[in-house]
Coordinates of C-alpha atoms in Angstrom, one line a residue:
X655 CA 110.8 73.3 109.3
X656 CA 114.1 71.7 107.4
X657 CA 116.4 70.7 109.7
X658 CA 120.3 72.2 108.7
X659 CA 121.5 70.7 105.6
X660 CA 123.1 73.2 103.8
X661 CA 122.8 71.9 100.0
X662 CA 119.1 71.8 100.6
X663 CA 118.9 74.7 102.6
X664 CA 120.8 76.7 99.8
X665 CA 118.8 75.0 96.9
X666 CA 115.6 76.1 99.0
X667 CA 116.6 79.8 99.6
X668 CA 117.2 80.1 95.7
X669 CA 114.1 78.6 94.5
X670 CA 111.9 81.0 97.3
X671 CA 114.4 84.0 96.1
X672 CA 113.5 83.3 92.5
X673 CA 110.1 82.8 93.0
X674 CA 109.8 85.5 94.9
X675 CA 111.4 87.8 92.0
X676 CA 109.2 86.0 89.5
X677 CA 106.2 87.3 91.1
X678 CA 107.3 91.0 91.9
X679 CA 108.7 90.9 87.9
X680 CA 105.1 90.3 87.0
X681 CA 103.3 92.7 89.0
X682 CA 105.7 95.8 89.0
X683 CA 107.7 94.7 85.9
X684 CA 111.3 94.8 85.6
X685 CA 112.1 98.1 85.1
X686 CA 111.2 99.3 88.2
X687 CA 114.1 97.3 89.6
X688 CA 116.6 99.2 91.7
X689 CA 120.2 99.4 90.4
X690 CA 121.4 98.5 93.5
X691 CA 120.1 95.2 94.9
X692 CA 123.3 92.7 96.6
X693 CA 122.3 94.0 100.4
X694 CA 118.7 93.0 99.9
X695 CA 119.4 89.4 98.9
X696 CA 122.0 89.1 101.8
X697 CA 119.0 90.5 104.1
X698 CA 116.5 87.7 102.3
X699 CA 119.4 84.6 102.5
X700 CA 119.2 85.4 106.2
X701 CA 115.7 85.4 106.8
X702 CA 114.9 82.8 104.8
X703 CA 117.5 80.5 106.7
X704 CA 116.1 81.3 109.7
X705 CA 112.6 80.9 108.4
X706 CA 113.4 77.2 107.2
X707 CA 115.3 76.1 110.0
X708 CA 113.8 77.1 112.8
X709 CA 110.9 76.6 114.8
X710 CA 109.5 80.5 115.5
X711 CA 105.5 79.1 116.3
X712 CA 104.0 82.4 116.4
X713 CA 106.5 84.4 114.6
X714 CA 106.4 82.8 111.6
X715 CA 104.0 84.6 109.5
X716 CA 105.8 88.0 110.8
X717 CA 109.3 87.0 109.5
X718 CA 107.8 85.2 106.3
X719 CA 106.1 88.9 105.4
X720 CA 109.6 90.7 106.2
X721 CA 111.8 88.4 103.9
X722 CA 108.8 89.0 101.0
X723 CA 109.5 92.1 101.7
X724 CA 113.3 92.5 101.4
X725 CA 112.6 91.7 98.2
X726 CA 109.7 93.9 97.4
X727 CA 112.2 96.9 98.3
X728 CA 114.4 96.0 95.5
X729 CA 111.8 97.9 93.2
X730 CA 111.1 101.4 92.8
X731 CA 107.3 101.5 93.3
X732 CA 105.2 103.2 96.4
X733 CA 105.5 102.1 99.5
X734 CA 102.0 101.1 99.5
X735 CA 101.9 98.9 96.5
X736 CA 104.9 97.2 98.0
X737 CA 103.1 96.3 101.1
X738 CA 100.3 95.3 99.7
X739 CA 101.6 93.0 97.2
X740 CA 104.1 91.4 99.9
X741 CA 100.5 90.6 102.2
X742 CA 99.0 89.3 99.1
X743 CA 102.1 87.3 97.6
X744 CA 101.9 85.9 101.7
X745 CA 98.6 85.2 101.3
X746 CA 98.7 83.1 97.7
X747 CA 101.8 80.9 99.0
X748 CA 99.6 80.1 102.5
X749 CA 96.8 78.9 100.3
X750 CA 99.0 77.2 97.5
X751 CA 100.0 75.6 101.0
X752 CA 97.0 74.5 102.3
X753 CA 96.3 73.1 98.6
X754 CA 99.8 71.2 98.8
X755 CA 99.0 69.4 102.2
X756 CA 95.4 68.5 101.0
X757 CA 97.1 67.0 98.0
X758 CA 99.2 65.0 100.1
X759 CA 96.5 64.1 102.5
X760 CA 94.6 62.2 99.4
X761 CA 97.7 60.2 98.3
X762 CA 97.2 58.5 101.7
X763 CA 100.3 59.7 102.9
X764 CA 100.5 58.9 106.4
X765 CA 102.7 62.0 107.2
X766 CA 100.1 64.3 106.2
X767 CA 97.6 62.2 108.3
X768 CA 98.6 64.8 111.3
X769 CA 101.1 67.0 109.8
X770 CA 103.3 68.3 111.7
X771 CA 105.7 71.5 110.8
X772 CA 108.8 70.0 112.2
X773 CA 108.5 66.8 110.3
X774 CA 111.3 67.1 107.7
X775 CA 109.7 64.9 104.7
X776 CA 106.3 66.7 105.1
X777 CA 107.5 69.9 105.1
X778 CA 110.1 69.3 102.5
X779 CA 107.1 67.7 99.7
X780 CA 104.7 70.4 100.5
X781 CA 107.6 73.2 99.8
X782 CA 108.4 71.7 97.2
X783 CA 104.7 71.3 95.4
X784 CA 103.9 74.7 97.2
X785 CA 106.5 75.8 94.8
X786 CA 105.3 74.3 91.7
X787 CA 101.9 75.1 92.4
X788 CA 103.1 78.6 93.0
X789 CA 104.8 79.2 89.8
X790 CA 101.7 78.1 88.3
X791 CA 99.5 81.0 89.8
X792 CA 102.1 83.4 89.0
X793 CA 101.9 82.4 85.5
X794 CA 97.9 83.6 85.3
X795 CA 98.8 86.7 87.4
X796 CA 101.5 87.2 84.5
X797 CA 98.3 87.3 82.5
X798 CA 96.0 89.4 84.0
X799 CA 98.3 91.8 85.5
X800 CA 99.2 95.8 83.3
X801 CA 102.1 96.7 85.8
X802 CA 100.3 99.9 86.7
X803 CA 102.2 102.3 88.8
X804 CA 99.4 104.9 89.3
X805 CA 99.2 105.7 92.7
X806 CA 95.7 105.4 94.3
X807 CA 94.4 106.8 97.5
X808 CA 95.0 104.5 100.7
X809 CA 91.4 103.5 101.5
X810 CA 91.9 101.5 98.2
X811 CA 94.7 99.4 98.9
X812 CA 92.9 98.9 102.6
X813 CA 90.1 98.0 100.0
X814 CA 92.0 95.6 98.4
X815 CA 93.8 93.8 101.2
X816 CA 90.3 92.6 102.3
X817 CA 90.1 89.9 100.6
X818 CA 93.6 88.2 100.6
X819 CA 93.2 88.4 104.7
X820 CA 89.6 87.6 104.6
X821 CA 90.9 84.4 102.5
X822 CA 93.6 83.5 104.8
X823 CA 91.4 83.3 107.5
X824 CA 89.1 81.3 105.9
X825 CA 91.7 78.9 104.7
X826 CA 93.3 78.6 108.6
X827 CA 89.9 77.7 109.6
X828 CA 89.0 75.1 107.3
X829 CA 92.2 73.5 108.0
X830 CA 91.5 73.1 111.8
X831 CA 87.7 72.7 111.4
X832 CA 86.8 70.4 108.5
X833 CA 87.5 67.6 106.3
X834 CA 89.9 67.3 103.8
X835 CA 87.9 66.5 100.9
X836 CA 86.2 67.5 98.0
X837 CA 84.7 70.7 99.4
X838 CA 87.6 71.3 101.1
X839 CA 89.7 71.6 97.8
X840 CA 86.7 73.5 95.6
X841 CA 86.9 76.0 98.7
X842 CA 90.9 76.1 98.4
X843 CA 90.9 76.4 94.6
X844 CA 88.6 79.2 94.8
X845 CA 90.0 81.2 97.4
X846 CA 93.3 81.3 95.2
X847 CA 91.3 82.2 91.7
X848 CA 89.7 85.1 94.0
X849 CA 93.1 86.4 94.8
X850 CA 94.6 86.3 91.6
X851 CA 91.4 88.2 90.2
X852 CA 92.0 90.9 93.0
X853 CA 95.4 91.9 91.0
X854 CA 93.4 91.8 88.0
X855 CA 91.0 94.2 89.7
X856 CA 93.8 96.3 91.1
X857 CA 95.1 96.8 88.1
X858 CA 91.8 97.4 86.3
X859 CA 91.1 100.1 89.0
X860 CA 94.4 102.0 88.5
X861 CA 94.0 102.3 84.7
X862 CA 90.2 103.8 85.0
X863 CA 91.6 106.3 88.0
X864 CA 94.5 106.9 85.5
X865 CA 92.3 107.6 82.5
X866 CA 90.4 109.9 84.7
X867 CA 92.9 111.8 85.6
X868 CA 94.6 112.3 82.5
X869 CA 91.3 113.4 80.9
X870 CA 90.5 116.1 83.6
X871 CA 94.5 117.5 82.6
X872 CA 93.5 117.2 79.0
X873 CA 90.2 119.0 80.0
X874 CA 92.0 121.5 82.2
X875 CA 94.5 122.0 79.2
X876 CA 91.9 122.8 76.4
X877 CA 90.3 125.4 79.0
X878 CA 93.6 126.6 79.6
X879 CA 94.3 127.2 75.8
X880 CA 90.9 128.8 74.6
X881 CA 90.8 131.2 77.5
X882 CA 94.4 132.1 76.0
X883 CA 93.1 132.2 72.4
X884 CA 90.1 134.7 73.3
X885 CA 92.8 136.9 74.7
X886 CA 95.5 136.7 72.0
X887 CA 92.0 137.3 69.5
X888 CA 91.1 140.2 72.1
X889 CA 94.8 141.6 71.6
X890 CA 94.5 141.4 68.0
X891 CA 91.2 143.3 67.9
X892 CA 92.5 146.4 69.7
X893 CA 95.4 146.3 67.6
X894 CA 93.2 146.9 64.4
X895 CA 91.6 149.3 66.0
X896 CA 94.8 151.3 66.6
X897 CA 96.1 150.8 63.3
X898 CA 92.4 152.3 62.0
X899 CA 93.2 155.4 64.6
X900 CA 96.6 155.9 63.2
X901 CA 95.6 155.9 60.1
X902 CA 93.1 158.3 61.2
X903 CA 95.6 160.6 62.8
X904 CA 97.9 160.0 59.4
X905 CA 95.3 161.8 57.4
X906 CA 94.7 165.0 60.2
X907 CA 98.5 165.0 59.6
X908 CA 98.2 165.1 55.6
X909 CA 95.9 167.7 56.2
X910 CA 97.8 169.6 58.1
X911 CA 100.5 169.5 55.4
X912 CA 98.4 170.4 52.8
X913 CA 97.6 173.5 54.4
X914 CA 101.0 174.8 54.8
X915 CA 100.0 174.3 59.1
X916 CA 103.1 172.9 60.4
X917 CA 102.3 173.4 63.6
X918 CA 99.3 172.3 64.5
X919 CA 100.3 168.8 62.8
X920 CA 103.5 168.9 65.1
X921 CA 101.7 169.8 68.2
X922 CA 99.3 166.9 66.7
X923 CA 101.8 164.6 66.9
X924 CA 103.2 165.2 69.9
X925 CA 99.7 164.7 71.6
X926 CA 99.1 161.7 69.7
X927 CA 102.7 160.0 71.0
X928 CA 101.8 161.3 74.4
X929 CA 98.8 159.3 74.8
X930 CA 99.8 156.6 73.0
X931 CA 103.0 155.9 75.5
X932 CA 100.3 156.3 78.4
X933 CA 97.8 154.7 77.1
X934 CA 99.0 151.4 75.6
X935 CA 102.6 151.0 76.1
X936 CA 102.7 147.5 74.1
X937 CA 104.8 146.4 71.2
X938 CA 103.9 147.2 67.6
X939 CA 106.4 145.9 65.0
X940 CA 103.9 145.6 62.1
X941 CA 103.9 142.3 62.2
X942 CA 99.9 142.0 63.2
X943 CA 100.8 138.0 64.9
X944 CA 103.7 138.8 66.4
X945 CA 102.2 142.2 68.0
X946 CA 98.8 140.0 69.1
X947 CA 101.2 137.0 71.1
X948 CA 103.6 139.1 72.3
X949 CA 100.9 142.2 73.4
X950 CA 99.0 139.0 74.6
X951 CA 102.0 137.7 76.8
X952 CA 103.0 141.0 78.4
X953 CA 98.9 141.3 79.7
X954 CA 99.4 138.1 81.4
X955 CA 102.2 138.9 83.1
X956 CA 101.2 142.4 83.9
X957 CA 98.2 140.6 85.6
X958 CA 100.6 138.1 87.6
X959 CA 102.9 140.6 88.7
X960 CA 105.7 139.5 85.9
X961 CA 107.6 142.5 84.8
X962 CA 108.6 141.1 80.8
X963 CA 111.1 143.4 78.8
X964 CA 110.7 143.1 75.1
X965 CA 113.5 143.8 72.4
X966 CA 112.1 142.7 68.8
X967 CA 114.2 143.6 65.4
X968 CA 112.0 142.3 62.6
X969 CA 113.8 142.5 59.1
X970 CA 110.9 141.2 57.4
X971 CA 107.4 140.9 57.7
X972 CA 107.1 137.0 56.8
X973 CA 108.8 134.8 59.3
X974 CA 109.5 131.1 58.8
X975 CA 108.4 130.2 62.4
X976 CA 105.2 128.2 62.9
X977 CA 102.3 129.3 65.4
X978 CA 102.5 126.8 68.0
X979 CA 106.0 127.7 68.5
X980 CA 105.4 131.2 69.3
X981 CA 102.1 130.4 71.4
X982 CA 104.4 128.0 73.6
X983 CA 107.1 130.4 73.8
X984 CA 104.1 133.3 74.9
X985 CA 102.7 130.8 77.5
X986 CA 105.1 130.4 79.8
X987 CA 104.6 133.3 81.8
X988 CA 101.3 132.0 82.8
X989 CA 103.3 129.6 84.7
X990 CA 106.0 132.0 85.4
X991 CA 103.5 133.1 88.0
X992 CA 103.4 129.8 90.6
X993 CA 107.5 130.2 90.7
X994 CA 108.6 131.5 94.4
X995 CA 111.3 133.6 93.6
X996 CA 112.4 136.0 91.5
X997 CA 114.0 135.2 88.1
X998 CA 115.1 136.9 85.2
X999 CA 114.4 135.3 81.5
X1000 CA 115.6 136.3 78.5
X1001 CA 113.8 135.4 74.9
X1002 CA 115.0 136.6 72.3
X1003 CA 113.5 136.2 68.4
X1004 CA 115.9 136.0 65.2
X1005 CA 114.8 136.2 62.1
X1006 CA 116.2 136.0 58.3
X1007 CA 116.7 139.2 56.5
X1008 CA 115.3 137.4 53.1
X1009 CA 111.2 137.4 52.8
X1010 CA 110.7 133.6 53.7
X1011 CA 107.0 132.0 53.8
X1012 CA 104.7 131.7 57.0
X1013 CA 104.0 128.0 57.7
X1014 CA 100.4 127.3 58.0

């Protein structure tokens, strides 16, 4: 507690404010900062004041966690990660405490022999080496920490948060139980290395879940793309198969001629056009790729429930368009299907009347 003296009460705020930034910077980085940030300082001037001037006994950890906090909001993370890291940040500054009054207590300092919160030169040396200390541990969480923003399921962060309250437990009772000596700081120092290595764990627990999940999309992708191969392959099969039937059906026709049987080779024809509108009413430009992917796109949305009007003028038979191109402009009606509402799309393909080179 500091009684009201408003240079050092101001000087305080900033350095807490700052410190407080520092550590949030390291974790979530600064790009997930908000634009907008002026009402949450006011918000954390005011707690903080209150905080450092008054005596709130059993209140005190609650308002010390909701000015962390104030600041914690000024980034755009999940709600979860911010209360997690305002516990733990809580959790590192009681301990850098406990570690600042110990120091004290083995200068001989007869303050610290029963320290007392509202004794103003205690509480003002151990902020002040809390604060020193503190920028030290921030530093190694600087190192170890990615600034992962993958989001994890809750009974992680519940997993997490173990330890950091486990620790401040442990440090509250030492304090009130034992000596303040050697053991005493070994027991300190390692509570605070433990929580450090928790972000380093964090961390290293969101980039494997994030790994994982990119490489099931990747798998899911590649399944996605070779079920979608075998039916464009499919489509181009039958396709040969009618050009080897018209063919056929050309050569009846020749026939036909040759005989002088006009007829029959009309009424031929007319059959043959008959079935083929019923039968396969798909594109056939000539163009064997183009015929495949685009006989291959109106399937899939025939099997979704996508009606898909074609309108293709091809003034050449080579096309200076690569194969991905058309394969990503053809795959959008398999995602056409999880839309809700009805929509209309238009694509439309133009080509050069000059013979131009396929790109392989």
């Amino acid at each position: 507690m500091i009684p009201f003296n408003l240079p050092i009460l101001i000087s305080s705020v900033f350095v807490l404010g700052f410190q407080i930034i520092f550590f949030f910077d390291s974790v979530f980085g600064r790009a997930a900062r908000k634009p907008q940030r002026f009402g949450h300082f006011v918000l954390f001037a005011l707690l903080a004041s209150v905080y450092l001037t008054l005596d709130l006994e059993w209140f005190a950890s609650g308002v010390a966690l909701l000015l962390i906090y104030s600041l914690a909001d000024t980034y755009q993370v999940e709600l979860k990660n911010k209360l997690m890291f305002t516990v733990l940040y809580g959790v590192l500054m009681s301990i850098v405490n406990s570690l600042s009054i110990f120091i004290f207590y083995t200068l001989d300092a007869d303050e610290f022999r029963d320290f007392e919160p509202t004794n103003f030169t205690a509480s003002a040396k151990t902020l002040l080496l809390s604060c020193i200390l503190m920028f030290v541990v921030i530093q190694l969480i600087r190192m170890v920490a990615k600034r992962r923003t993958y989001p994890l399921k809750p009974g992680y962060y519940l997993l997490f948060l173990f330890v950091p309250v486990f620790s401040i437990y442990q440090v509250n009772l030492l304090a009130a139980t034992s000596e303040k000596n050697l053991h005493f700081f070994i027991w300190v120092i390692g509570l605070l290395l433990l929580n450090v290595l928790v972000i380093y764990m964090f961390d290293t627990m969101m980039d494997k879940f994030q790994i994982q999940q990119e490489n099931f999309q990747l798998q899911r992708q590649m399944d996605y793309q070779d079920a979608n191969y075998e039916k464009t392959v499919h489509s181009f099969k039958s396709i040969k198969r009618i050009i080897h039937d018209t063919n056929q059906h050309f050569l009846y026709i020749e026939e036909c001629m040759k005989r002088g049987d006009t007829a029959a080779a009309l009424e031929h024809i007319r059959v043959t056009l008959n079935k083929v509108e019923d039968a396969y009413h798909r594109v056939n430009t000539g163009h064997l790729v183009i015929d495949a992917l685009v006989t291959n796109a109106l399937n899939i949305g025939e099997a979704n429930g996508i009606r898909i009007d074609t309108q293709l003028q091809l003034h050449s038979q080579e096309l200076n368009i690569d194969r991905y191109d058309l394969c990503v402009v053809h795959g959008k009606p398999e995602t056409a299907k999880h839309t809700m509402r009805w929509t209309k799309k238009s694509i439309r393909f133009f080509t050069c009347p000059r013979p131009l080179s396929t790109k392989r």
